Tab-separated table of C-alpha atoms in Angstrom:
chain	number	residue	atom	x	y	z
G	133	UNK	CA	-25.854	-193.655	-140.136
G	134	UNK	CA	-27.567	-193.214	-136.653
G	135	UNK	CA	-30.608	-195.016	-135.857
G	136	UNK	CA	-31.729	-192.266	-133.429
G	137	UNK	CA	-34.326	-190.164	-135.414
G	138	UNK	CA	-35.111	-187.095	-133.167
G	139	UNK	CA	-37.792	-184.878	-132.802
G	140	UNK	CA	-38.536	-181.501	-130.496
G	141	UNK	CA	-41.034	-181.384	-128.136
G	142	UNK	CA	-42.117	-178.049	-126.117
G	143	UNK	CA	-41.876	-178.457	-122.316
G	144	UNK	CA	-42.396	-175.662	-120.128
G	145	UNK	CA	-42.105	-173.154	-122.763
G	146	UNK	CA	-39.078	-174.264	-123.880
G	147	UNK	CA	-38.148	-176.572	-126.945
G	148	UNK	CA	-36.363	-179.629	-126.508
G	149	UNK	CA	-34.481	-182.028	-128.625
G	150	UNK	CA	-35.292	-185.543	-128.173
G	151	UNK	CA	-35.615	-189.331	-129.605
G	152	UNK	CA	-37.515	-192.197	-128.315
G	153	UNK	CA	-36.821	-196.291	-129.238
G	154	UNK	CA	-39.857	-197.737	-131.299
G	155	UNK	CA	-40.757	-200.825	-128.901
G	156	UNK	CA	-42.290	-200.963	-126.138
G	157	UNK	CA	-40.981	-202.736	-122.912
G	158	UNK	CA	-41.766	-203.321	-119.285
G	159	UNK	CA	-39.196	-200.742	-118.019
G	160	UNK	CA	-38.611	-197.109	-119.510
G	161	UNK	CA	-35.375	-195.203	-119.321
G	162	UNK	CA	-35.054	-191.325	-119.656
G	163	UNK	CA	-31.099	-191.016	-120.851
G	164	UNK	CA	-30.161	-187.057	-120.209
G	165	UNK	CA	-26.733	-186.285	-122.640
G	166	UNK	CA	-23.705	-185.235	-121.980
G	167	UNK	CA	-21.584	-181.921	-122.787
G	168	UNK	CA	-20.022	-181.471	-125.694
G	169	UNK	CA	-21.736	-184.007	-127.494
G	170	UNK	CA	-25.825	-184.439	-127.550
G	171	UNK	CA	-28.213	-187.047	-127.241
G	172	UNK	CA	-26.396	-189.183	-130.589
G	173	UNK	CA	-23.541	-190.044	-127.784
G	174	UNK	CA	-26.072	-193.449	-127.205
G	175	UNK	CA	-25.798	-194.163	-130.673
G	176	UNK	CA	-23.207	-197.043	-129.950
G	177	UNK	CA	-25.673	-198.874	-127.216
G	178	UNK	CA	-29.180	-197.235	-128.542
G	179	UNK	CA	-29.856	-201.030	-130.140
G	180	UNK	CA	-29.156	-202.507	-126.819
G	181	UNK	CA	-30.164	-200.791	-124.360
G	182	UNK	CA	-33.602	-200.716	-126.658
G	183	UNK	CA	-33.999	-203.850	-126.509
G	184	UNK	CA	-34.503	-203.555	-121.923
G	185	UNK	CA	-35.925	-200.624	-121.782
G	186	UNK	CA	-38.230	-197.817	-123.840
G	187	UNK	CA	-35.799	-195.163	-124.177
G	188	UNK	CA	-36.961	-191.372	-123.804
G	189	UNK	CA	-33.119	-189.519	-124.775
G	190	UNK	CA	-33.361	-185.400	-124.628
G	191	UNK	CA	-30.846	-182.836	-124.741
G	192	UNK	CA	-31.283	-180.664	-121.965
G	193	UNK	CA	-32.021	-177.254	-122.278
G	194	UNK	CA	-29.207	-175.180	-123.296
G	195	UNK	CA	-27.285	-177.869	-124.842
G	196	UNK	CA	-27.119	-179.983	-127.612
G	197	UNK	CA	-30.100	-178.526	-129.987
G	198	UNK	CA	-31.980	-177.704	-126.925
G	199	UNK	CA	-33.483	-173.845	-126.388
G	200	UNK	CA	-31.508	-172.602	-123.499
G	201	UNK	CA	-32.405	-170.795	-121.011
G	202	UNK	CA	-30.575	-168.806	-117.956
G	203	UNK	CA	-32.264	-169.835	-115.027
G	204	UNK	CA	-31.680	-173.537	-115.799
G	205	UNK	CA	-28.066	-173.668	-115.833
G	206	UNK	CA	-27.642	-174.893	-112.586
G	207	UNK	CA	-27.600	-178.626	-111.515
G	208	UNK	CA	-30.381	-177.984	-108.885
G	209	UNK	CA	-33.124	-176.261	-111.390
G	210	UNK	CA	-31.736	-178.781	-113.928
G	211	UNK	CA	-32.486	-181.331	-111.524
G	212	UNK	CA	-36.364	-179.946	-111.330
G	213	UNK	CA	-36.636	-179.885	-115.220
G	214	UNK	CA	-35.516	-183.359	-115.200
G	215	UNK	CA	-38.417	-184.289	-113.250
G	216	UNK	CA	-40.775	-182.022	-115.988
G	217	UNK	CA	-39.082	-183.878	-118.505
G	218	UNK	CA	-40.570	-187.365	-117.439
G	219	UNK	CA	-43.817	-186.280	-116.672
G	220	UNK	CA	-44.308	-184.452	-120.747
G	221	UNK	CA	-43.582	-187.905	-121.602
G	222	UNK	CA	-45.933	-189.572	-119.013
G	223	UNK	CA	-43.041	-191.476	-117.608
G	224	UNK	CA	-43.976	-193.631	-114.256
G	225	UNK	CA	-41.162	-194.630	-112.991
G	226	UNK	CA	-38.087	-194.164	-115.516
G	227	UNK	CA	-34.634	-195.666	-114.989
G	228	UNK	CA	-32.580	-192.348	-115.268
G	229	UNK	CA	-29.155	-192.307	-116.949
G	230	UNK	CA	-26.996	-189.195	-116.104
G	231	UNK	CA	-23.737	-189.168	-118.086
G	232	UNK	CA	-21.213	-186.153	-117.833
G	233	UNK	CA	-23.382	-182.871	-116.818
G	234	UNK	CA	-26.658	-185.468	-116.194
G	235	UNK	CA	-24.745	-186.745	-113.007
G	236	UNK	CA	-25.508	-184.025	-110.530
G	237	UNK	CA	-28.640	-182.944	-111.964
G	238	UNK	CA	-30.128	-186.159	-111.690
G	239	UNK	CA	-29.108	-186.443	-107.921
G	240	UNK	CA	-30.650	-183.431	-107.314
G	241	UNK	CA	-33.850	-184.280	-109.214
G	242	UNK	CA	-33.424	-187.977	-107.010
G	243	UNK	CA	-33.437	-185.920	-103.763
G	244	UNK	CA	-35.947	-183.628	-104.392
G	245	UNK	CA	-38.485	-186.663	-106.099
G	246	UNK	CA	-38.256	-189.231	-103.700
G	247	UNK	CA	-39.655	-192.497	-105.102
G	248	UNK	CA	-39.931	-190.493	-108.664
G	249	UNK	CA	-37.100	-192.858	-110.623
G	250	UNK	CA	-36.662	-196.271	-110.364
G	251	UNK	CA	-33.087	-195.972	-110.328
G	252	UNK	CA	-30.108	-193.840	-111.150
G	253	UNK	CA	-26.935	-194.311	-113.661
G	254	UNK	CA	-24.624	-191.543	-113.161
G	255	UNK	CA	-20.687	-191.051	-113.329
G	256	UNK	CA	-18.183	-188.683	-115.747
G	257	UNK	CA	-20.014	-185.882	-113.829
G	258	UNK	CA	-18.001	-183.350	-111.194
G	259	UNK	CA	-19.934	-183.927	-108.012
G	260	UNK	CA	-16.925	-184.544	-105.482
G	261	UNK	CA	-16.266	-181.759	-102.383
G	262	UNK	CA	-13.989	-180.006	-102.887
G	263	UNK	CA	-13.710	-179.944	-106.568
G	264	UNK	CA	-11.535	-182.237	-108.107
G	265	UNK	CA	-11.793	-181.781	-112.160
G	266	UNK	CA	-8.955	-182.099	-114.446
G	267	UNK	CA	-8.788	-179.321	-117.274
G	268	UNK	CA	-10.405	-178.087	-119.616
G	269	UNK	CA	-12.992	-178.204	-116.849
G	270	UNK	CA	-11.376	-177.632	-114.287
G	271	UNK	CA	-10.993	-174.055	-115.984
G	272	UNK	CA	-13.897	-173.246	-116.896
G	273	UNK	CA	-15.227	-173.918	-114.021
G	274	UNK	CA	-13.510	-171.303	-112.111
G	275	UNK	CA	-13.016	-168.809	-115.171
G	276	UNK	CA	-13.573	-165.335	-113.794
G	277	UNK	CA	-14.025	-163.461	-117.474
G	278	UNK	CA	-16.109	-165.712	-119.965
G	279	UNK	CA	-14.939	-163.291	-122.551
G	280	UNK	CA	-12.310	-165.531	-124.060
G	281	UNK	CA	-14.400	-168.280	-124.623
G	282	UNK	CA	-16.624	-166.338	-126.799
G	283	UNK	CA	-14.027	-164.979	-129.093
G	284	UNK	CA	-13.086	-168.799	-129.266
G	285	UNK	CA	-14.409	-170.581	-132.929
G	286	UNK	CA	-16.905	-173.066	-130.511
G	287	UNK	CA	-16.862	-175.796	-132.976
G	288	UNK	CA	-13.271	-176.105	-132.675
G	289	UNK	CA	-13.576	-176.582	-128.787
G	290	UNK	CA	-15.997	-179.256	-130.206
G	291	UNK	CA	-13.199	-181.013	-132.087
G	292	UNK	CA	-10.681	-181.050	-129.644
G	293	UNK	CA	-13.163	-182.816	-127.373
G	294	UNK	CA	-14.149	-185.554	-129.865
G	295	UNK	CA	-10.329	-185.366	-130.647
G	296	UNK	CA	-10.068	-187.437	-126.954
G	297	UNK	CA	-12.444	-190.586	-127.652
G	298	UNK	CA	-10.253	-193.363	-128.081
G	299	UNK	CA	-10.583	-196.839	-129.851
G	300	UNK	CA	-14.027	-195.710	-131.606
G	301	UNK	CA	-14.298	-193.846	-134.731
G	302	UNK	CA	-17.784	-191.136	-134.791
G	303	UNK	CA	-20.039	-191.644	-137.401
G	304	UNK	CA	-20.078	-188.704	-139.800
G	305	UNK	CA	-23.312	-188.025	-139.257
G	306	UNK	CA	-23.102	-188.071	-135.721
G	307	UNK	CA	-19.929	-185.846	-135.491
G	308	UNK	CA	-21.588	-183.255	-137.838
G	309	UNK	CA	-24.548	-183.276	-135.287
G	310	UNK	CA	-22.770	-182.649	-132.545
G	311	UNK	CA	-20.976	-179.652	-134.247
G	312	UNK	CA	-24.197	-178.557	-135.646
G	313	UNK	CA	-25.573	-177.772	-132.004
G	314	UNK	CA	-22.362	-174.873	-131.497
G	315	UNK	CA	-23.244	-171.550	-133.185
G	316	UNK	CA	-22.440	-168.313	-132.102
G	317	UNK	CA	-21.524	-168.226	-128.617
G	318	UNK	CA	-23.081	-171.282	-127.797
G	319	UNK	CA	-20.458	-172.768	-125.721
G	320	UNK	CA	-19.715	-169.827	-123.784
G	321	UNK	CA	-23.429	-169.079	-122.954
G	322	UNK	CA	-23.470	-172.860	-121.603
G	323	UNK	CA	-20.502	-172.572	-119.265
G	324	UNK	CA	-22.423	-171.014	-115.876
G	325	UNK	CA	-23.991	-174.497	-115.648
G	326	UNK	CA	-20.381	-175.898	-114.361
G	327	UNK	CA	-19.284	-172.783	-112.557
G	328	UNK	CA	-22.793	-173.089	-110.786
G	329	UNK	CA	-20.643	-176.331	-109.025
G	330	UNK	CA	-19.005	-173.877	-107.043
G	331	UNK	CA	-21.989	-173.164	-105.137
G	332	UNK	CA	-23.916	-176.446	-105.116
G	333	UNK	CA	-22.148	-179.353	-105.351
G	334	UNK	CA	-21.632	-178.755	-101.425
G	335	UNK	CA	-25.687	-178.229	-101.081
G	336	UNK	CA	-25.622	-181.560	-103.093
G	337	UNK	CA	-23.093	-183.287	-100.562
G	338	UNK	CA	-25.253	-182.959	-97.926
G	339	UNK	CA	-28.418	-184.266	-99.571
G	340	UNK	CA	-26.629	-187.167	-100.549
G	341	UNK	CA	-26.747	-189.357	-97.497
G	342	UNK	CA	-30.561	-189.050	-97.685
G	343	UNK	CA	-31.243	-190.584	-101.279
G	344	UNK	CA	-32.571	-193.606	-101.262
G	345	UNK	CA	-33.696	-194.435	-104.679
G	346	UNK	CA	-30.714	-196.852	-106.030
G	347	UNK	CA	-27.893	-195.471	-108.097
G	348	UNK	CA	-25.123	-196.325	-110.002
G	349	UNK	CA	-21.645	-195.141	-109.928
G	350	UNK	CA	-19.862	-195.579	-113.116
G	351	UNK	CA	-15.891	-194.232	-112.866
G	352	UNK	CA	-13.341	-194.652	-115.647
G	353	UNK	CA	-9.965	-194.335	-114.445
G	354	UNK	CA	-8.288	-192.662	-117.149
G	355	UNK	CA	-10.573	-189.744	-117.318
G	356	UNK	CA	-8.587	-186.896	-116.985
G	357	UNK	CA	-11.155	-184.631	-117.083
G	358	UNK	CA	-13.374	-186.284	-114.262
G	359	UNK	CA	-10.977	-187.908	-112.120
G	360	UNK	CA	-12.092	-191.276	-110.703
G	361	UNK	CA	-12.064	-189.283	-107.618
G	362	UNK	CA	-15.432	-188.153	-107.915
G	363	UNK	CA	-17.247	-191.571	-108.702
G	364	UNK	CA	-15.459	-192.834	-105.383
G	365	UNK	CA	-17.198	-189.996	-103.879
G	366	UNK	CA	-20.706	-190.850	-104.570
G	367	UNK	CA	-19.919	-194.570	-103.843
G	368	UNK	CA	-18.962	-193.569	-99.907
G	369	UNK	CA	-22.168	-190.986	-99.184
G	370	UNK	CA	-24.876	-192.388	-101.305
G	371	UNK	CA	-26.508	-195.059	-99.005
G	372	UNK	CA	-27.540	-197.471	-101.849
G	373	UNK	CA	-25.436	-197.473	-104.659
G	374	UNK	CA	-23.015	-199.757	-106.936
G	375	UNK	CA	-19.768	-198.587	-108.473
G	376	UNK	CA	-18.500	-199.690	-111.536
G	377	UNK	CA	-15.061	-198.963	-112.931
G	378	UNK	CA	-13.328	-199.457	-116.381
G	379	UNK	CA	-10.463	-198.326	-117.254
G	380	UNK	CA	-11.118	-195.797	-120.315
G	381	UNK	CA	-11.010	-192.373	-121.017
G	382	UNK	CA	-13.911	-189.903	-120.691
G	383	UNK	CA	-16.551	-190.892	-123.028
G	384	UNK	CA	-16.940	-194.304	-121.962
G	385	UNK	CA	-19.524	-194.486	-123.497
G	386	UNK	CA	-18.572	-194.494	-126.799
G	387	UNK	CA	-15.011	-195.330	-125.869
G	388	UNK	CA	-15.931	-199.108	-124.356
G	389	UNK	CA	-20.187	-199.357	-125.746
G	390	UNK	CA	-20.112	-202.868	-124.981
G	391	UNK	CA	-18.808	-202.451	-120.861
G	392	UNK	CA	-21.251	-199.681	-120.720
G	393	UNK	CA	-24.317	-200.957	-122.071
G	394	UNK	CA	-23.852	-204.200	-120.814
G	395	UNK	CA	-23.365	-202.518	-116.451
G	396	UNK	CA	-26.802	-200.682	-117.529
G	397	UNK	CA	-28.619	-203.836	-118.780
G	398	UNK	CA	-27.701	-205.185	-115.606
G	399	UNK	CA	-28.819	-202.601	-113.526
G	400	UNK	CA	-31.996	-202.489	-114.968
G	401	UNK	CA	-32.502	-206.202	-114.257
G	402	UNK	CA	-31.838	-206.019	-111.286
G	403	UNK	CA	-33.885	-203.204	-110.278
């Protein structure tokens, strides 16, 4: 059973899942989760990375059990909540950890808060100019009708993502909790956040260059999904970054807990 006991909190009007680690340390983390799953995808390194760092994890708003709402599905406004999200929980100076959808809101939230994050983690995220995502992504990204994704059963486009994790087996109570966030049309109401890339990944490409808060590049090359493309990307326009590549699927970070806990732990150290 997950250690991660969670708990909703109302920021700007809107409630929002999250979980916090019981000690307190020097440095504090804010980890932002990643799409399909929820904030339980740290479950396999929430002991470790605990034991570096106060975590703050959330789900952002319209996903996981997060309220949703319109005008955030976009990277950029995402970006901004980010930043609302560390000061409800009177974070300094928070190590940020963008997985998946986290990656380009968390760049955007880096540009527009200079200084406001001690340093980024980001990677599994489409950021790269022009797009290069594999499918399912790839297609709903540039879907033109949204219609058949909401006659689509959503926990069954749950499943078959899960279905994709290699070499680690989901707790049951973490599998049911990530199903337990799809109701309705969930999934489809959660979609404009990608096909917002369209229009601002290239706003993003040009703020790059200009981010100086230190970030992370983490890259699996067997993601199909988020080609290792993209993680190259970041590591030639960001001015002071690391890259870090494994070679896993998608959800490296359940896929290979140990490599990615043990690149964050470093990080931290070191910054």
């Amino acid at each position: 059973m997950s250690e991660i006991k969670t708990a909703f909190r109302t920021i700007d009007g809107l409630s929002v899942r999250y979980a916090q680690s019981t000690e307190p340390r020097d440095a504090e983390a804010l980890l932002l989760a990643p799409w399909p799953e929820n904030l339980l995808a740290y479950d396999a390194t929430w002991s470790r990375l605990a034991e570096h760092a106060h975590l703050t994890a959330v789900d952002l708003p319209g996903f996981g059990h997060s309220e949703l709402r319109a005008d955030l599905l976009s990277p950029k406004a995402m970006g901004e909540f980010v930043a609302r999200i560390a000061d409800s929980f009177g974070l300094s100076r928070p190590h940020l950890v963008g997985p998946d959808i986290g990656t380009s809101a968390a760049l955007f939230a880096a540009s527009a808060h200079p200084g406001r994050f001690r340093s980024l983690t980001v990677g599994g995220g489409g950021v790269a100019v022009p797009i290069e995502l594999g499918d399912p992504l790839r297609a709903w990204v540039f879907a033109e009708d949204l219609a058949p994704y909401r006659a689509m059963g959503p926990k069954d486009v749950v499943t078959l993502a899960l279905s994709t994790i290699a070499g680690y087996d989901l707790p049951d109570d973490v599998r049911e909790d990530y199903l337990a966030a799809y109701s309705g049309e969930r999934f489809a109401d959660q979609i404009p956040y990608v096909q917002a890339y369209r229009a601002e990944l290239p706003v993003l490409a040009d703020l790059l260059p200009a981010i100086q808060t230190p970030v992370q590049v983490f890259s699996s090359t067997s993601d199909a999904v988020v080609p290792p493309a993209n993680g190259e990307y970041l590591h030639r326009l960001l001015p002071h970054n690391r890259l870090d590549v494994v070679d896993k699927g998608h959800f490296v970070w359940e896929e290979d807990a140990d490599w990615f806990a043990g690149i964050l732990t470093d990080w931290w150290a070191e910054n």
